[in-house]
Amino acid sequence: MTEQLDQYMQLLKLSYSDAVAELLQKYGPAKDSYFAEDNYQAFLAGETYSLPKNPAIDRTAEGLYCHHIDESRYLNLADPAMIKVQQYPYASQQKTRLVYCNLIEHAILHALIAIESKQEFGYAELEKELKPQIEKWYIEGEQPTSPEEAVACYKAAYLSADETFKLMIFIKELVKA
């Protein structure tokens, strides 16, 4: 087992909150909120029809995704349409409620959420977005060649096809248990 796979397996043994704490320690805190508060409040009030993401939170050039910690309580916190319908509190968008992770760590966070919430939260994004991306890149071998951010994200989470297959089977068993 490679060191990278071992780290992923160790992360899977933690509770969701402990995994978040581990990743905050590893990558550091967010420097800003996901959305600017004035834009967010104007969007919720119907005063504007767009909700641009704060560019300051983007670390994809380093191979990292931004994960909303409160996805253990709310669905699709980055989706303006869902935000509009659900009227999520701005607190869930603040920099203290964000954590960085690579693609596989992101899948692990969603797996841990799914396990702890009995699939009420976390599971849909894991199955519809994260798992297919992981399988495409690492099992099917369709590694990205552009843009540079996608290449960085691919490299940051890299596992061999065999390791990825084993990890995904293990995640599936944990989530279904």
mmCIF file of C-alpha atoms in Angstrom:
data_model
loop_
_atom_site.group_PDB
_atom_site.id
_atom_site.type_symbol
_atom_site.label_atom_id
_atom_site.label_comp_id
_atom_site.label_asym_id
_atom_site.label_seq_id
_atom_site.Cartn_x
_atom_site.Cartn_y
_atom_site.Cartn_z
ATOM 1 C CA MET A 1 0.000 0.000 0.000
ATOM 2 C CA THR A 2 1.404 3.376 -0.967
ATOM 3 C CA GLU A 3 1.669 6.192 1.536
ATOM 4 C CA GLN A 4 -1.059 8.113 -0.311
ATOM 5 C CA LEU A 5 -3.516 5.197 -0.156
ATOM 6 C CA ASP A 6 -2.644 4.636 3.497
ATOM 7 C CA GLN A 7 -3.443 8.302 4.256
ATOM 8 C CA TYR A 8 -6.820 7.972 2.529
ATOM 9 C CA MET A 9 -7.612 4.782 4.470
ATOM 10 C CA GLN A 10 -6.691 6.509 7.752
ATOM 11 C CA LEU A 11 -8.967 9.436 6.885
ATOM 12 C CA LEU A 12 -11.841 6.991 6.272
ATOM 13 C CA LYS A 13 -11.450 5.665 9.813
ATOM 14 C CA LEU A 14 -12.198 9.080 11.326
ATOM 15 C CA SER A 15 -15.517 10.692 12.129
ATOM 16 C CA TYR A 16 -16.583 13.440 9.731
ATOM 17 C CA SER A 17 -15.692 16.196 12.205
ATOM 18 C CA ASP A 18 -12.283 14.638 12.889
ATOM 19 C CA ALA A 19 -11.605 14.281 9.146
ATOM 20 C CA VAL A 20 -12.488 17.962 8.660
ATOM 21 C CA ALA A 21 -10.123 18.895 11.504
ATOM 22 C CA GLU A 22 -7.372 16.769 9.924
ATOM 23 C CA LEU A 23 -7.789 18.488 6.542
ATOM 24 C CA LEU A 24 -7.908 21.945 8.119
ATOM 25 C CA GLN A 25 -4.590 21.113 9.778
ATOM 26 C CA LYS A 26 -3.140 19.746 6.521
ATOM 27 C CA TYR A 27 -4.192 22.562 4.151
ATOM 28 C CA GLY A 28 -4.945 25.497 6.431
ATOM 29 C CA PRO A 29 -8.141 27.521 6.771
ATOM 30 C CA ALA A 30 -9.989 29.364 4.017
ATOM 31 C CA LYS A 31 -8.935 32.970 3.614
ATOM 32 C CA ASP A 32 -12.413 34.204 2.729
ATOM 33 C CA SER A 33 -16.058 33.174 2.584
ATOM 34 C CA TYR A 34 -17.477 31.198 -0.351
ATOM 35 C CA PHE A 35 -19.771 34.063 -1.389
ATOM 36 C CA ALA A 36 -19.559 37.740 -0.430
ATOM 37 C CA GLU A 37 -22.176 38.394 2.249
ATOM 38 C CA ASP A 38 -23.745 41.428 0.554
ATOM 39 C CA ASN A 39 -24.145 39.471 -2.719
ATOM 40 C CA TYR A 40 -25.561 36.507 -0.829
ATOM 41 C CA GLN A 41 -28.145 38.542 1.063
ATOM 42 C CA ALA A 42 -29.157 40.444 -2.089
ATOM 43 C CA PHE A 43 -29.567 37.142 -3.927
ATOM 44 C CA LEU A 44 -31.733 35.662 -1.153
ATOM 45 C CA ALA A 45 -33.853 38.821 -1.124
ATOM 46 C CA GLY A 46 -34.394 38.601 -4.890
ATOM 47 C CA GLU A 47 -32.537 41.861 -5.533
ATOM 48 C CA THR A 48 -30.079 40.156 -7.870
ATOM 49 C CA TYR A 49 -30.284 37.063 -10.044
ATOM 50 C CA SER A 50 -26.682 35.889 -9.918
ATOM 51 C CA LEU A 51 -24.497 34.692 -7.085
ATOM 52 C CA PRO A 52 -20.835 34.708 -8.076
ATOM 53 C CA LYS A 53 -18.422 32.557 -6.107
ATOM 54 C CA ASN A 54 -15.697 34.468 -4.313
ATOM 55 C CA PRO A 55 -12.529 33.952 -6.411
ATOM 56 C CA ALA A 56 -10.377 34.213 -3.269
ATOM 57 C CA ILE A 57 -11.468 30.731 -2.147
ATOM 58 C CA ASP A 58 -10.244 28.973 -5.312
ATOM 59 C CA ARG A 59 -7.197 26.724 -4.771
ATOM 60 C CA THR A 60 -7.616 24.432 -7.776
ATOM 61 C CA ALA A 61 -4.221 25.601 -9.078
ATOM 62 C CA GLU A 62 -2.863 23.698 -6.047
ATOM 63 C CA GLY A 63 -5.101 20.713 -6.810
ATOM 64 C CA LEU A 64 -7.543 21.487 -4.016
ATOM 65 C CA TYR A 65 -11.313 21.802 -3.916
ATOM 66 C CA CYS A 66 -13.279 23.866 -1.425
ATOM 67 C CA HIS A 67 -15.767 21.806 0.597
ATOM 68 C CA HIS A 68 -18.610 23.245 2.675
ATOM 69 C CA ILE A 69 -18.378 21.715 6.140
ATOM 70 C CA ASP A 70 -22.132 22.152 6.621
ATOM 71 C CA GLU A 71 -22.917 19.780 3.746
ATOM 72 C CA SER A 72 -23.492 17.384 6.614
ATOM 73 C CA ARG A 73 -26.673 19.421 7.328
ATOM 74 C CA TYR A 74 -27.608 21.061 4.027
ATOM 75 C CA LEU A 75 -27.689 19.913 0.395
ATOM 76 C CA ASN A 76 -25.771 21.638 -2.428
ATOM 77 C CA LEU A 77 -24.420 24.650 -0.558
ATOM 78 C CA ALA A 78 -22.577 25.919 -3.641
ATOM 79 C CA ASP A 79 -25.640 25.770 -5.910
ATOM 80 C CA PRO A 80 -27.404 29.149 -6.250
ATOM 81 C CA ALA A 81 -30.698 27.518 -7.295
ATOM 82 C CA MET A 82 -30.743 25.365 -4.144
ATOM 83 C CA ILE A 83 -29.658 28.307 -1.993
ATOM 84 C CA LYS A 84 -32.540 30.364 -3.364
ATOM 85 C CA VAL A 85 -35.128 27.642 -2.689
ATOM 86 C CA GLN A 86 -33.820 26.592 0.730
ATOM 87 C CA GLN A 87 -32.783 30.063 1.950
ATOM 88 C CA TYR A 88 -29.670 28.646 3.612
ATOM 89 C CA PRO A 89 -28.165 30.823 6.339
ATOM 90 C CA TYR A 90 -25.100 32.830 5.350
ATOM 91 C CA ALA A 91 -23.185 31.284 8.270
ATOM 92 C CA SER A 92 -22.802 28.092 6.190
ATOM 93 C CA GLN A 93 -20.826 30.086 3.589
ATOM 94 C CA GLN A 94 -18.365 31.751 5.960
ATOM 95 C CA LYS A 95 -14.666 30.969 5.790
ATOM 96 C CA THR A 96 -14.799 29.140 9.122
ATOM 97 C CA ARG A 97 -17.235 26.645 7.526
ATOM 98 C CA LEU A 98 -14.985 25.733 4.582
ATOM 99 C CA VAL A 99 -12.233 23.152 4.265
ATOM 100 C CA TYR A 100 -9.860 22.279 1.430
ATOM 101 C CA CYS A 101 -9.292 18.785 0.102
ATOM 102 C CA ASN A 102 -8.116 16.961 -2.993
ATOM 103 C CA LEU A 103 -10.583 15.015 -5.145
ATOM 104 C CA ILE A 104 -10.298 11.723 -3.269
ATOM 105 C CA GLU A 105 -10.365 13.431 0.127
ATOM 106 C CA HIS A 106 -13.505 15.226 -1.070
ATOM 107 C CA ALA A 107 -15.098 11.876 -1.881
ATOM 108 C CA ILE A 108 -14.056 10.590 1.540
ATOM 109 C CA LEU A 109 -15.694 13.577 3.247
ATOM 110 C CA HIS A 110 -18.925 12.897 1.365
ATOM 111 C CA ALA A 111 -18.704 9.202 2.226
ATOM 112 C CA LEU A 112 -18.304 10.051 5.913
ATOM 113 C CA ILE A 113 -21.284 12.427 5.716
ATOM 114 C CA ALA A 114 -23.344 9.706 4.002
ATOM 115 C CA ILE A 115 -22.382 7.173 6.672
ATOM 116 C CA GLU A 116 -23.168 9.481 9.593
ATOM 117 C CA SER A 117 -26.427 10.793 8.087
ATOM 118 C CA LYS A 118 -27.573 7.365 6.873
ATOM 119 C CA GLN A 119 -27.310 8.698 3.285
ATOM 120 C CA GLU A 120 -29.561 11.722 3.869
ATOM 121 C CA PHE A 121 -26.605 14.001 3.052
ATOM 122 C CA GLY A 122 -23.372 13.533 1.129
ATOM 123 C CA TYR A 123 -24.416 10.471 -0.840
ATOM 124 C CA ALA A 124 -25.843 12.149 -3.961
ATOM 125 C CA GLU A 125 -22.729 14.218 -4.667
ATOM 126 C CA LEU A 126 -20.506 11.225 -3.950
ATOM 127 C CA GLU A 127 -22.372 9.027 -6.436
ATOM 128 C CA LYS A 128 -23.232 11.575 -9.137
ATOM 129 C CA GLU A 129 -20.148 13.791 -9.219
ATOM 130 C CA LEU A 130 -17.137 12.643 -7.231
ATOM 131 C CA LYS A 131 -17.128 8.895 -7.852
ATOM 132 C CA PRO A 132 -17.555 9.227 -11.655
ATOM 133 C CA GLN A 133 -14.736 11.790 -11.808
ATOM 134 C CA ILE A 134 -12.410 9.564 -9.774
ATOM 135 C CA GLU A 135 -13.221 6.526 -11.903
ATOM 136 C CA LYS A 136 -12.737 8.462 -15.149
ATOM 137 C CA TRP A 137 -9.350 9.869 -14.132
ATOM 138 C CA TYR A 138 -7.775 7.040 -12.168
ATOM 139 C CA ILE A 139 -9.451 3.794 -13.228
ATOM 140 C CA GLU A 140 -10.345 4.493 -16.857
ATOM 141 C CA GLY A 141 -7.114 6.452 -17.344
ATOM 142 C CA GLU A 142 -8.682 9.556 -18.885
ATOM 143 C CA GLN A 143 -6.319 11.991 -17.230
ATOM 144 C CA PRO A 144 -6.901 15.666 -18.002
ATOM 145 C CA THR A 145 -4.434 17.577 -20.171
ATOM 146 C CA SER A 146 -6.078 20.978 -19.702
ATOM 147 C CA PRO A 147 -6.969 23.301 -18.104
ATOM 148 C CA GLU A 148 -3.967 23.526 -15.787
ATOM 149 C CA GLU A 149 -6.237 23.449 -12.719
ATOM 150 C CA ALA A 150 -7.693 20.072 -13.735
ATOM 151 C CA VAL A 151 -4.187 18.682 -14.232
ATOM 152 C CA ALA A 152 -3.210 19.960 -10.770
ATOM 153 C CA CYS A 153 -6.321 18.370 -9.227
ATOM 154 C CA TYR A 154 -5.524 15.076 -10.967
ATOM 155 C CA LYS A 155 -1.934 15.038 -9.681
ATOM 156 C CA ALA A 156 -2.819 16.091 -6.130
ATOM 157 C CA ALA A 157 -5.025 13.053 -5.505
ATOM 158 C CA TYR A 158 -3.230 10.496 -7.672
ATOM 159 C CA LEU A 159 -3.576 6.776 -7.038
ATOM 160 C CA SER A 160 -2.918 3.893 -9.395
ATOM 161 C CA ALA A 161 -5.915 2.261 -11.063
ATOM 162 C CA ASP A 162 -5.611 -0.763 -8.772
ATOM 163 C CA GLU A 163 -5.406 1.361 -5.612
ATOM 164 C CA THR A 164 -8.319 3.512 -6.733
ATOM 165 C CA PHE A 165 -10.446 0.468 -7.473
ATOM 166 C CA LYS A 166 -9.722 -0.991 -4.010
ATOM 167 C CA LEU A 167 -10.442 2.319 -2.296
ATOM 168 C CA MET A 168 -13.717 2.846 -4.151
ATOM 169 C CA ILE A 169 -14.888 -0.684 -3.268
ATOM 170 C CA PHE A 170 -13.998 -0.025 0.374
ATOM 171 C CA ILE A 171 -15.897 3.308 0.345
ATOM 172 C CA LYS A 172 -18.913 1.641 -1.267
ATOM 173 C CA GLU A 173 -18.976 -1.051 1.426
ATOM 174 C CA LEU A 174 -18.691 1.517 4.219
ATOM 175 C CA VAL A 175 -21.455 3.715 2.846
ATOM 176 C CA LYS A 176 -23.841 0.813 2.234
ATOM 177 C CA ALA A 177 -23.215 -0.734 5.669
#
